[in-house]
N, CA, C and O atoms as a GROMACS GRO file, in nm:
protein
  380
    1UNK      N    1  -9.183  -6.035  -4.861
    1UNK     CA    2  -9.271  -5.921  -4.847
    1UNK      C    3  -9.373  -5.945  -4.736
    1UNK      O    4  -9.410  -5.852  -4.664
    2UNK      N    5  -9.418  -6.068  -4.723
    2UNK     CA    6  -9.519  -6.095  -4.621
    2UNK      C    7  -9.465  -6.077  -4.480
    2UNK      O    8  -9.540  -6.051  -4.386
    3UNK      N    9  -9.334  -6.090  -4.465
    3UNK     CA   10  -9.272  -6.070  -4.334
    3UNK      C   11  -9.281  -5.925  -4.291
    3UNK      O   12  -9.275  -5.895  -4.171
    4UNK      N   13  -9.295  -5.834  -4.387
    4UNK     CA   14  -9.299  -5.692  -4.356
    4UNK      C   15  -9.441  -5.636  -4.348
    4UNK      O   16  -9.460  -5.515  -4.348
    5UNK      N   17  -9.539  -5.725  -4.340
    5UNK     CA   18  -9.678  -5.681  -4.339
    5UNK      C   19  -9.711  -5.597  -4.214
    5UNK      O   20  -9.779  -5.495  -4.224
    6UNK      N   21  -9.663  -5.641  -4.097
    6UNK     CA   22  -9.692  -5.569  -3.974
    6UNK      C   23  -9.631  -5.428  -3.974
    6UNK      O   24  -9.702  -5.331  -3.945
    7UNK      N   25  -9.503  -5.414  -4.007
    7UNK     CA   26  -9.447  -5.278  -4.013
    7UNK      C   27  -9.513  -5.193  -4.121
    7UNK      O   28  -9.525  -5.072  -4.107
    8UNK      N   29  -9.556  -5.258  -4.230
    8UNK     CA   30  -9.624  -5.185  -4.338
    8UNK      C   31  -9.752  -5.120  -4.285
    8UNK      O   32  -9.776  -5.002  -4.311
    9UNK      N   33  -9.832  -5.195  -4.210
    9UNK     CA   34  -9.957  -5.139  -4.158
    9UNK      C   35  -9.932  -5.038  -4.046
    9UNK      O   36 -10.007  -4.942  -4.030
   10UNK      N   37  -9.825  -5.060  -3.968
   10UNK     CA   38  -9.789  -4.960  -3.868
   10UNK      C   39  -9.751  -4.828  -3.936
   10UNK      O   40  -9.790  -4.720  -3.890
   11UNK      N   41  -9.676  -4.840  -4.044
   11UNK     CA   42  -9.636  -4.722  -4.120
   11UNK      C   43  -9.759  -4.652  -4.179
   11UNK      O   44  -9.764  -4.529  -4.184
   12UNK      N   45  -9.858  -4.730  -4.223
   12UNK     CA   46  -9.982  -4.672  -4.274
   12UNK      C   47 -10.051  -4.588  -4.167
   12UNK      O   48 -10.100  -4.479  -4.195
   13UNK      N   49 -10.054  -4.640  -4.045
   13UNK     CA   50 -10.116  -4.565  -3.936
   13UNK      C   51 -10.046  -4.432  -3.914
   13UNK      O   52 -10.110  -4.329  -3.895
   14UNK      N   53  -9.913  -4.435  -3.916
   14UNK     CA   54  -9.836  -4.312  -3.898
   14UNK      C   55  -9.860  -4.214  -4.013
   14UNK      O   56  -9.870  -4.093  -3.992
   15UNK      N   57  -9.868  -4.267  -4.134
   15UNK     CA   58  -9.896  -4.181  -4.249
   15UNK      C   59 -10.032  -4.113  -4.234
   15UNK      O   60 -10.047  -3.995  -4.266
   16UNK      N   61 -10.132  -4.188  -4.187
   16UNK     CA   62 -10.265  -4.130  -4.167
   16UNK      C   63 -10.260  -4.020  -4.060
   16UNK      O   64 -10.323  -3.915  -4.076
   17UNK      N   65 -10.185  -4.044  -3.953
   17UNK     CA   66 -10.171  -3.942  -3.850
   17UNK      C   67 -10.109  -3.815  -3.908
   17UNK      O   68 -10.154  -3.704  -3.880
   18UNK      N   69 -10.005  -3.832  -3.988
   18UNK     CA   70  -9.939  -3.717  -4.050
   18UNK      C   71 -10.033  -3.645  -4.147
   18UNK      O   72 -10.036  -3.522  -4.152
   19UNK      N   73 -10.108  -3.723  -4.223
   19UNK     CA   74 -10.203  -3.664  -4.316
   19UNK      C   75 -10.304  -3.577  -4.242
   19UNK      O   76 -10.332  -3.465  -4.284
   20UNK      N   77 -10.358  -3.628  -4.134
   20UNK     CA   78 -10.458  -3.552  -4.059
   20UNK      C   79 -10.396  -3.433  -3.987
   20UNK      O   80 -10.463  -3.332  -3.968
   21UNK      N   81 -10.270  -3.444  -3.946
   21UNK     CA   82 -10.203  -3.329  -3.886
   21UNK      C   83 -10.186  -3.218  -3.989
   21UNK      O   84 -10.215  -3.102  -3.961
   22UNK      N   85 -10.139  -3.256  -4.109
   22UNK     CA   86 -10.122  -3.157  -4.217
   22UNK      C   87 -10.258  -3.098  -4.254
   22UNK      O   88 -10.270  -2.978  -4.276
   23UNK      N   89 -10.360  -3.184  -4.261
   23UNK     CA   90 -10.494  -3.137  -4.297
   23UNK      C   91 -10.546  -3.038  -4.193
   23UNK      O   92 -10.597  -2.932  -4.229
   24UNK      N   93 -10.532  -3.071  -4.066
   24UNK     CA   94 -10.585  -2.981  -3.963
   24UNK      C   95 -10.507  -2.850  -3.959
   24UNK      O   96 -10.566  -2.744  -3.936
   25UNK      N   97 -10.377  -2.856  -3.982
   25UNK     CA   98 -10.297  -2.733  -3.988
   25UNK      C   99 -10.341  -2.646  -4.105
   25UNK      O  100 -10.360  -2.525  -4.091
   26UNK      N  101 -10.358  -2.708  -4.220
   26UNK     CA  102 -10.403  -2.634  -4.338
   26UNK      C  103 -10.546  -2.584  -4.319
   26UNK      O  104 -10.579  -2.474  -4.362
   27UNK      N  105 -10.629  -2.664  -4.254
   27UNK     CA  106 -10.768  -2.625  -4.229
   27UNK      C  107 -10.774  -2.498  -4.145
   27UNK      O  108 -10.860  -2.412  -4.167
   28UNK      N  109 -10.684  -2.487  -4.049
   28UNK     CA  110 -10.684  -2.370  -3.960
   28UNK      C  111 -10.619  -2.247  -4.023
   28UNK      O  112 -10.640  -2.136  -3.974
   29UNK      N  113 -10.542  -2.264  -4.129
   29UNK     CA  114 -10.470  -2.149  -4.186
   29UNK      C  115 -10.519  -2.107  -4.324
   29UNK      O  116 -10.504  -1.991  -4.362
   30UNK      N  117 -10.577  -2.199  -4.401
   30UNK     CA  118 -10.618  -2.168  -4.538
   30UNK      C  119 -10.771  -2.164  -4.546
   30UNK      O  120 -10.836  -2.267  -4.530
   31UNK      N  121 -10.827  -2.047  -4.571
   31UNK     CA  122 -10.975  -2.037  -4.573
   31UNK      C  123 -11.041  -2.121  -4.683
   31UNK      O  124 -11.154  -2.167  -4.665
   32UNK      N  125 -10.973  -2.141  -4.796
   32UNK     CA  126 -11.032  -2.219  -4.905
   32UNK      C  127 -11.059  -2.364  -4.862
   32UNK      O  128 -11.155  -2.426  -4.906
   33UNK      N  129 -10.972  -2.415  -4.777
   33UNK     CA  130 -10.991  -2.554  -4.731
   33UNK      C  131 -11.113  -2.562  -4.640
   33UNK      O  132 -11.186  -2.661  -4.643
   34UNK      N  133 -11.136  -2.460  -4.559
   34UNK     CA  134 -11.257  -2.459  -4.475
   34UNK      C  135 -11.382  -2.456  -4.563
   34UNK      O  136 -11.482  -2.521  -4.532
   35UNK      N  137 -11.377  -2.379  -4.672
   35UNK     CA  138 -11.491  -2.373  -4.763
   35UNK      C  139 -11.513  -2.509  -4.829
   35UNK      O  140 -11.626  -2.557  -4.837
   36UNK      N  141 -11.405  -2.571  -4.876
   36UNK     CA  142 -11.414  -2.704  -4.936
   36UNK      C  143 -11.472  -2.804  -4.836
   36UNK      O  144 -11.555  -2.887  -4.872
   37UNK      N  145 -11.428  -2.796  -4.714
   37UNK     CA  146 -11.476  -2.886  -4.609
   37UNK      C  147 -11.627  -2.867  -4.589
   37UNK      O  148 -11.701  -2.964  -4.575
   38UNK      N  149 -11.670  -2.742  -4.587
   38UNK     CA  150 -11.812  -2.715  -4.569
   38UNK      C  151 -11.895  -2.759  -4.688
   38UNK      O  152 -12.003  -2.816  -4.671
   39UNK      N  153 -11.847  -2.733  -4.808
   39UNK     CA  154 -11.921  -2.771  -4.928
   39UNK      C  155 -11.932  -2.922  -4.946
   39UNK      O  156 -12.031  -2.972  -5.000
   40UNK      N  157 -11.831  -2.993  -4.900
   40UNK     CA  158 -11.831  -3.139  -4.917
   40UNK      C  159 -11.889  -3.211  -4.795
   40UNK      O  160 -11.886  -3.334  -4.787
   41UNK      N  161 -11.942  -3.133  -4.700
   41UNK     CA  162 -11.999  -3.190  -4.576
   41UNK      C  163 -11.899  -3.275  -4.500
   41UNK      O  164 -11.937  -3.372  -4.435
   42UNK      N  165 -11.771  -3.239  -4.509
   42UNK     CA  166 -11.667  -3.310  -4.435
   42UNK      C  167 -11.609  -3.430  -4.506
   42UNK      O  168 -11.521  -3.498  -4.452
   43UNK      N  169 -11.657  -3.459  -4.627
   43UNK     CA  170 -11.608  -3.576  -4.699
   43UNK      C  171 -11.469  -3.556  -4.757
   43UNK      O  172 -11.406  -3.653  -4.799
   44UNK      N  173 -11.420  -3.433  -4.759
   44UNK     CA  174 -11.286  -3.410  -4.813
   44UNK      C  175 -11.180  -3.480  -4.729
   44UNK      O  176 -11.082  -3.530  -4.783
   45UNK      N  177 -11.200  -3.482  -4.601
   45UNK     CA  178 -11.103  -3.547  -4.512
   45UNK      C  179 -11.103  -3.699  -4.533
   45UNK      O  180 -10.997  -3.761  -4.541
   46UNK      N  181 -11.222  -3.757  -4.542
   46UNK     CA  182 -11.228  -3.902  -4.565
   46UNK      C  183 -11.182  -3.938  -4.706
   46UNK      O  184 -11.128  -4.046  -4.727
   47UNK      N  185 -11.204  -3.848  -4.802
   47UNK     CA  186 -11.154  -3.872  -4.937
   47UNK      C  187 -11.001  -3.871  -4.939
   47UNK      O  188 -10.939  -3.951  -5.009
   48UNK      N  189 -10.940  -3.780  -4.862
   48UNK     CA  190 -10.794  -3.776  -4.853
   48UNK      C  191 -10.741  -3.907  -4.794
   48UNK      O  192 -10.640  -3.960  -4.841
   49UNK      N  193 -10.809  -3.958  -4.692
   49UNK     CA  194 -10.768  -4.084  -4.632
   49UNK      C  195 -10.783  -4.199  -4.732
   49UNK      O  196 -10.696  -4.286  -4.740
   50UNK      N  197 -10.892  -4.198  -4.808
   50UNK     CA  198 -10.914  -4.301  -4.909
   50UNK      C  199 -10.806  -4.297  -5.016
   50UNK      O  200 -10.757  -4.401  -5.059
   51UNK      N  201 -10.768  -4.178  -5.060
   51UNK     CA  202 -10.661  -4.165  -5.159
   51UNK      C  203 -10.530  -4.219  -5.106
   51UNK      O  204 -10.455  -4.284  -5.179
   52UNK      N  205 -10.501  -4.192  -4.979
   52UNK     CA  206 -10.379  -4.242  -4.917
   52UNK      C  207 -10.379  -4.395  -4.913
   52UNK      O  208 -10.278  -4.458  -4.945
   53UNK      N  209 -10.491  -4.454  -4.873
   53UNK     CA  210 -10.501  -4.600  -4.864
   53UNK      C  211 -10.483  -4.663  -5.002
   53UNK      O  212 -10.412  -4.763  -5.016
   54UNK      N  213 -10.546  -4.606  -5.103
   54UNK     CA  214 -10.533  -4.661  -5.239
   54UNK      C  215 -10.391  -4.648  -5.290
   54UNK      O  216 -10.340  -4.738  -5.356
   55UNK      N  217 -10.327  -4.536  -5.260
   55UNK     CA  218 -10.188  -4.515  -5.302
   55UNK      C  219 -10.097  -4.621  -5.240
   55UNK      O  220 -10.011  -4.677  -5.308
   56UNK      N  221 -10.117  -4.647  -5.110
   56UNK     CA  222 -10.034  -4.746  -5.042
   56UNK      C  223 -10.061  -4.887  -5.095
   56UNK      O  224  -9.967  -4.966  -5.108
   57UNK      N  225 -10.187  -4.920  -5.124
   57UNK     CA  226 -10.219  -5.052  -5.179
   57UNK      C  227 -10.151  -5.070  -5.315
   57UNK      O  228 -10.097  -5.177  -5.345
   58UNK      N  229 -10.154  -4.964  -5.397
   58UNK     CA  230 -10.090  -4.972  -5.528
   58UNK      C  231  -9.940  -4.992  -5.512
   58UNK      O  232  -9.879  -5.068  -5.587
   59UNK      N  233  -9.880  -4.925  -5.414
   59UNK     CA  234  -9.737  -4.942  -5.389
   59UNK      C  235  -9.706  -5.086  -5.350
   59UNK      O  236  -9.608  -5.144  -5.398
   60UNK      N  237  -9.788  -5.143  -5.264
   60UNK     CA  238  -9.765  -5.280  -5.219
   60UNK      C  239  -9.779  -5.378  -5.335
   60UNK      O  240  -9.698  -5.470  -5.350
   61UNK      N  241  -9.882  -5.359  -5.417
   61UNK     CA  242  -9.901  -5.448  -5.531
   61UNK      C  243  -9.784  -5.438  -5.628
   61UNK      O  244  -9.738  -5.540  -5.681
   62UNK      N  245  -9.737  -5.316  -5.652
   62UNK     CA  246  -9.621  -5.300  -5.741
   62UNK      C  247  -9.497  -5.367  -5.683
   62UNK      O  248  -9.420  -5.428  -5.756
   63UNK      N  249  -9.479  -5.355  -5.553
   63UNK     CA  250  -9.363  -5.419  -5.490
   63UNK      C  251  -9.372  -5.571  -5.501
   63UNK      O  252  -9.272  -5.638  -5.526
   64UNK      N  253  -9.493  -5.625  -5.484
   64UNK     CA  254  -9.510  -5.769  -5.497
   64UNK      C  255  -9.483  -5.814  -5.641
   64UNK      O  256  -9.422  -5.918  -5.664
   65UNK      N  257  -9.529  -5.735  -5.738
   65UNK     CA  258  -9.505  -5.768  -5.878
   65UNK      C  259  -9.357  -5.763  -5.912
   65UNK      O  260  -9.308  -5.840  -5.995
   66UNK      N  261  -9.286  -5.672  -5.849
   66UNK     CA  262  -9.141  -5.658  -5.875
   66UNK      C  263  -9.070  -5.791  -5.847
   66UNK      O  264  -8.979  -5.830  -5.920
   67UNK      N  265  -9.115  -5.860  -5.742
   67UNK     CA  266  -9.050  -5.985  -5.704
   67UNK      C  267  -9.108  -6.107  -5.774
   67UNK      O  268  -9.042  -6.211  -5.782
   68UNK      N  269  -9.232  -6.097  -5.824
   68UNK     CA  270  -9.296  -6.216  -5.879
   68UNK      C  271  -9.304  -6.215  -6.032
   68UNK      O  272  -9.281  -6.318  -6.095
   69UNK      N  273  -9.337  -6.101  -6.093
   69UNK     CA  274  -9.359  -6.097  -6.237
   69UNK      C  275  -9.308  -5.964  -6.292
   69UNK      O  276  -9.381  -5.864  -6.294
   70UNK      N  277  -9.184  -5.964  -6.338
   70UNK     CA  278  -9.119  -5.839  -6.384
   70UNK      C  279  -9.189  -5.778  -6.505
   70UNK      O  280  -9.196  -5.656  -6.517
   71UNK      N  281  -9.240  -5.861  -6.595
   71UNK     CA  282  -9.307  -5.808  -6.715
   71UNK      C  283  -9.435  -5.734  -6.678
   71UNK      O  284  -9.461  -5.624  -6.727
   72UNK      N  285  -9.514  -5.794  -6.592
   72UNK     CA  286  -9.638  -5.730  -6.549
   72UNK      C  287  -9.606  -5.604  -6.469
   72UNK      O  288  -9.677  -5.504  -6.479
   73UNK      N  289  -9.500  -5.609  -6.390
   73UNK     CA  290  -9.458  -5.490  -6.316
   73UNK      C  291  -9.425  -5.377  -6.411
   73UNK      O  292  -9.468  -5.264  -6.390
   74UNK      N  293  -9.349  -5.407  -6.517
   74UNK     CA  294  -9.310  -5.303  -6.612
   74UNK      C  295  -9.432  -5.241  -6.678
   74UNK      O  296  -9.438  -5.119  -6.696
   75UNK      N  297  -9.530  -5.322  -6.715
   75UNK     CA  298  -9.652  -5.271  -6.778
   75UNK      C  299  -9.729  -5.181  -6.681
   75UNK      O  300  -9.772  -5.072  -6.718
   76UNK      N  301  -9.747  -5.228  -6.558
   76UNK     CA  302  -9.820  -5.149  -6.458
   76UNK      C  303  -9.746  -5.020  -6.424
   76UNK      O  304  -9.807  -4.914  -6.408
   77UNK      N  305  -9.615  -5.029  -6.414
   77UNK     CA  306  -9.535  -4.913  -6.379
   77UNK      C  307  -9.539  -4.808  -6.490
   77UNK      O  308  -9.547  -4.688  -6.463
   78UNK      N  309  -9.534  -4.853  -6.616
   78UNK     CA  310  -9.543  -4.759  -6.728
   78UNK      C  311  -9.679  -4.691  -6.732
   78UNK      O  312  -9.688  -4.571  -6.758
   79UNK      N  313  -9.785  -4.766  -6.707
   79UNK     CA  314  -9.919  -4.707  -6.702
   79UNK      C  315  -9.928  -4.604  -6.590
   79UNK      O  316  -9.989  -4.498  -6.606
   80UNK      N  317  -9.869  -4.637  -6.476
   80UNK     CA  318  -9.869  -4.544  -6.364
   80UNK      C  319  -9.790  -4.417  -6.395
   80UNK      O  320  -9.832  -4.307  -6.359
   81UNK      N  321  -9.678  -4.433  -6.462
   81UNK     CA  322  -9.596  -4.317  -6.500
   81UNK      C  323  -9.673  -4.224  -6.593
   81UNK      O  324  -9.664  -4.102  -6.580
   82UNK      N  325  -9.749  -4.280  -6.686
   82UNK     CA  326  -9.832  -4.198  -6.776
   82UNK      C  327  -9.937  -4.121  -6.699
   82UNK      O  328  -9.962  -4.004  -6.725
   83UNK      N  329  -9.999  -4.189  -6.602
   83UNK     CA  330 -10.102  -4.125  -6.521
   83UNK      C  331 -10.042  -4.010  -6.438
   83UNK      O  332 -10.100  -3.902  -6.428
   84UNK      N  333  -9.926  -4.034  -6.381
   84UNK     CA  334  -9.858  -3.932  -6.302
   84UNK      C  335  -9.820  -3.813  -6.389
   84UNK      O  336  -9.834  -3.698  -6.348
   85UNK      N  337  -9.771  -3.840  -6.509
   85UNK     CA  338  -9.731  -3.732  -6.600
   85UNK      C  339  -9.850  -3.646  -6.638
   85UNK      O  340  -9.840  -3.524  -6.643
   86UNK      N  341  -9.964  -3.709  -6.664
   86UNK     CA  342 -10.082  -3.630  -6.701
   86UNK      C  343 -10.133  -3.548  -6.583
   86UNK      O  344 -10.176  -3.434  -6.600
   87UNK      N  345 -10.127  -3.605  -6.463
   87UNK     CA  346 -10.169  -3.529  -6.344
   87UNK      C  347 -10.073  -3.413  -6.317
   87UNK      O  348 -10.117  -3.304  -6.279
   88UNK      N  349  -9.944  -3.435  -6.335
   88UNK     CA  350  -9.848  -3.328  -6.317
   88UNK      C  351  -9.873  -3.215  -6.416
   88UNK      O  352  -9.862  -3.097  -6.382
   89UNK      N  353  -9.905  -3.253  -6.537
   89UNK     CA  354  -9.934  -3.154  -6.640
   89UNK      C  355 -10.056  -3.070  -6.603
   89UNK      O  356 -10.055  -2.948  -6.620
   90UNK      N  357 -10.161  -3.136  -6.553
   90UNK     CA  358 -10.280  -3.064  -6.511
   90UNK      C  359 -10.252  -2.968  -6.397
   90UNK      O  360 -10.301  -2.855  -6.397
   91UNK      N  361 -10.172  -3.013  -6.301
   91UNK     CA  362 -10.139  -2.928  -6.187
   91UNK      C  363 -10.060  -2.807  -6.233
   91UNK      O  364 -10.087  -2.696  -6.189
   92UNK      N  365  -9.962  -2.829  -6.320
   92UNK     CA  366  -9.879  -2.718  -6.367
   92UNK      C  367  -9.958  -2.618  -6.453
   92UNK      O  368  -9.926  -2.500  -6.454
   93UNK      N  369 -10.060  -2.664  -6.522
   93UNK     CA  370 -10.143  -2.575  -6.602
   93UNK      C  371 -10.225  -2.482  -6.514
   93UNK      O  372 -10.253  -2.368  -6.552
   94UNK      N  373 -10.262  -2.530  -6.397
   94UNK     CA  374 -10.351  -2.452  -6.310
   94UNK      C  375 -10.276  -2.371  -6.204
   94UNK      O  376 -10.339  -2.315  -6.115
   95UNK      N  377 -10.146  -2.363  -6.213
   95UNK     CA  378 -10.070  -2.282  -6.116
   95UNK      C  379 -10.066  -2.138  -6.155
   95UNK      O  380 -10.006  -2.057  -6.085
   0.00000   0.00000   0.00000
């Protein structure tokens, strides 16, 4: 896994570029996002970047656990699946 550290960080940079491209496109077309941006004093964009970074760190840690400690990986993965299921449920309720 350590051999892939450089491509991993390069991929992170590309993901951030894509995130900001999608954000700027949505910012220019969806008025609610402009309102959110104004109300949060621009912190919505940096919060999106922070969420992306945390998501990628969690992915890397899970990948490392897959190779080093399968039991701990299973526990972390199950906890993550529960969190994802609850978030999906919340999103579907508000559609």
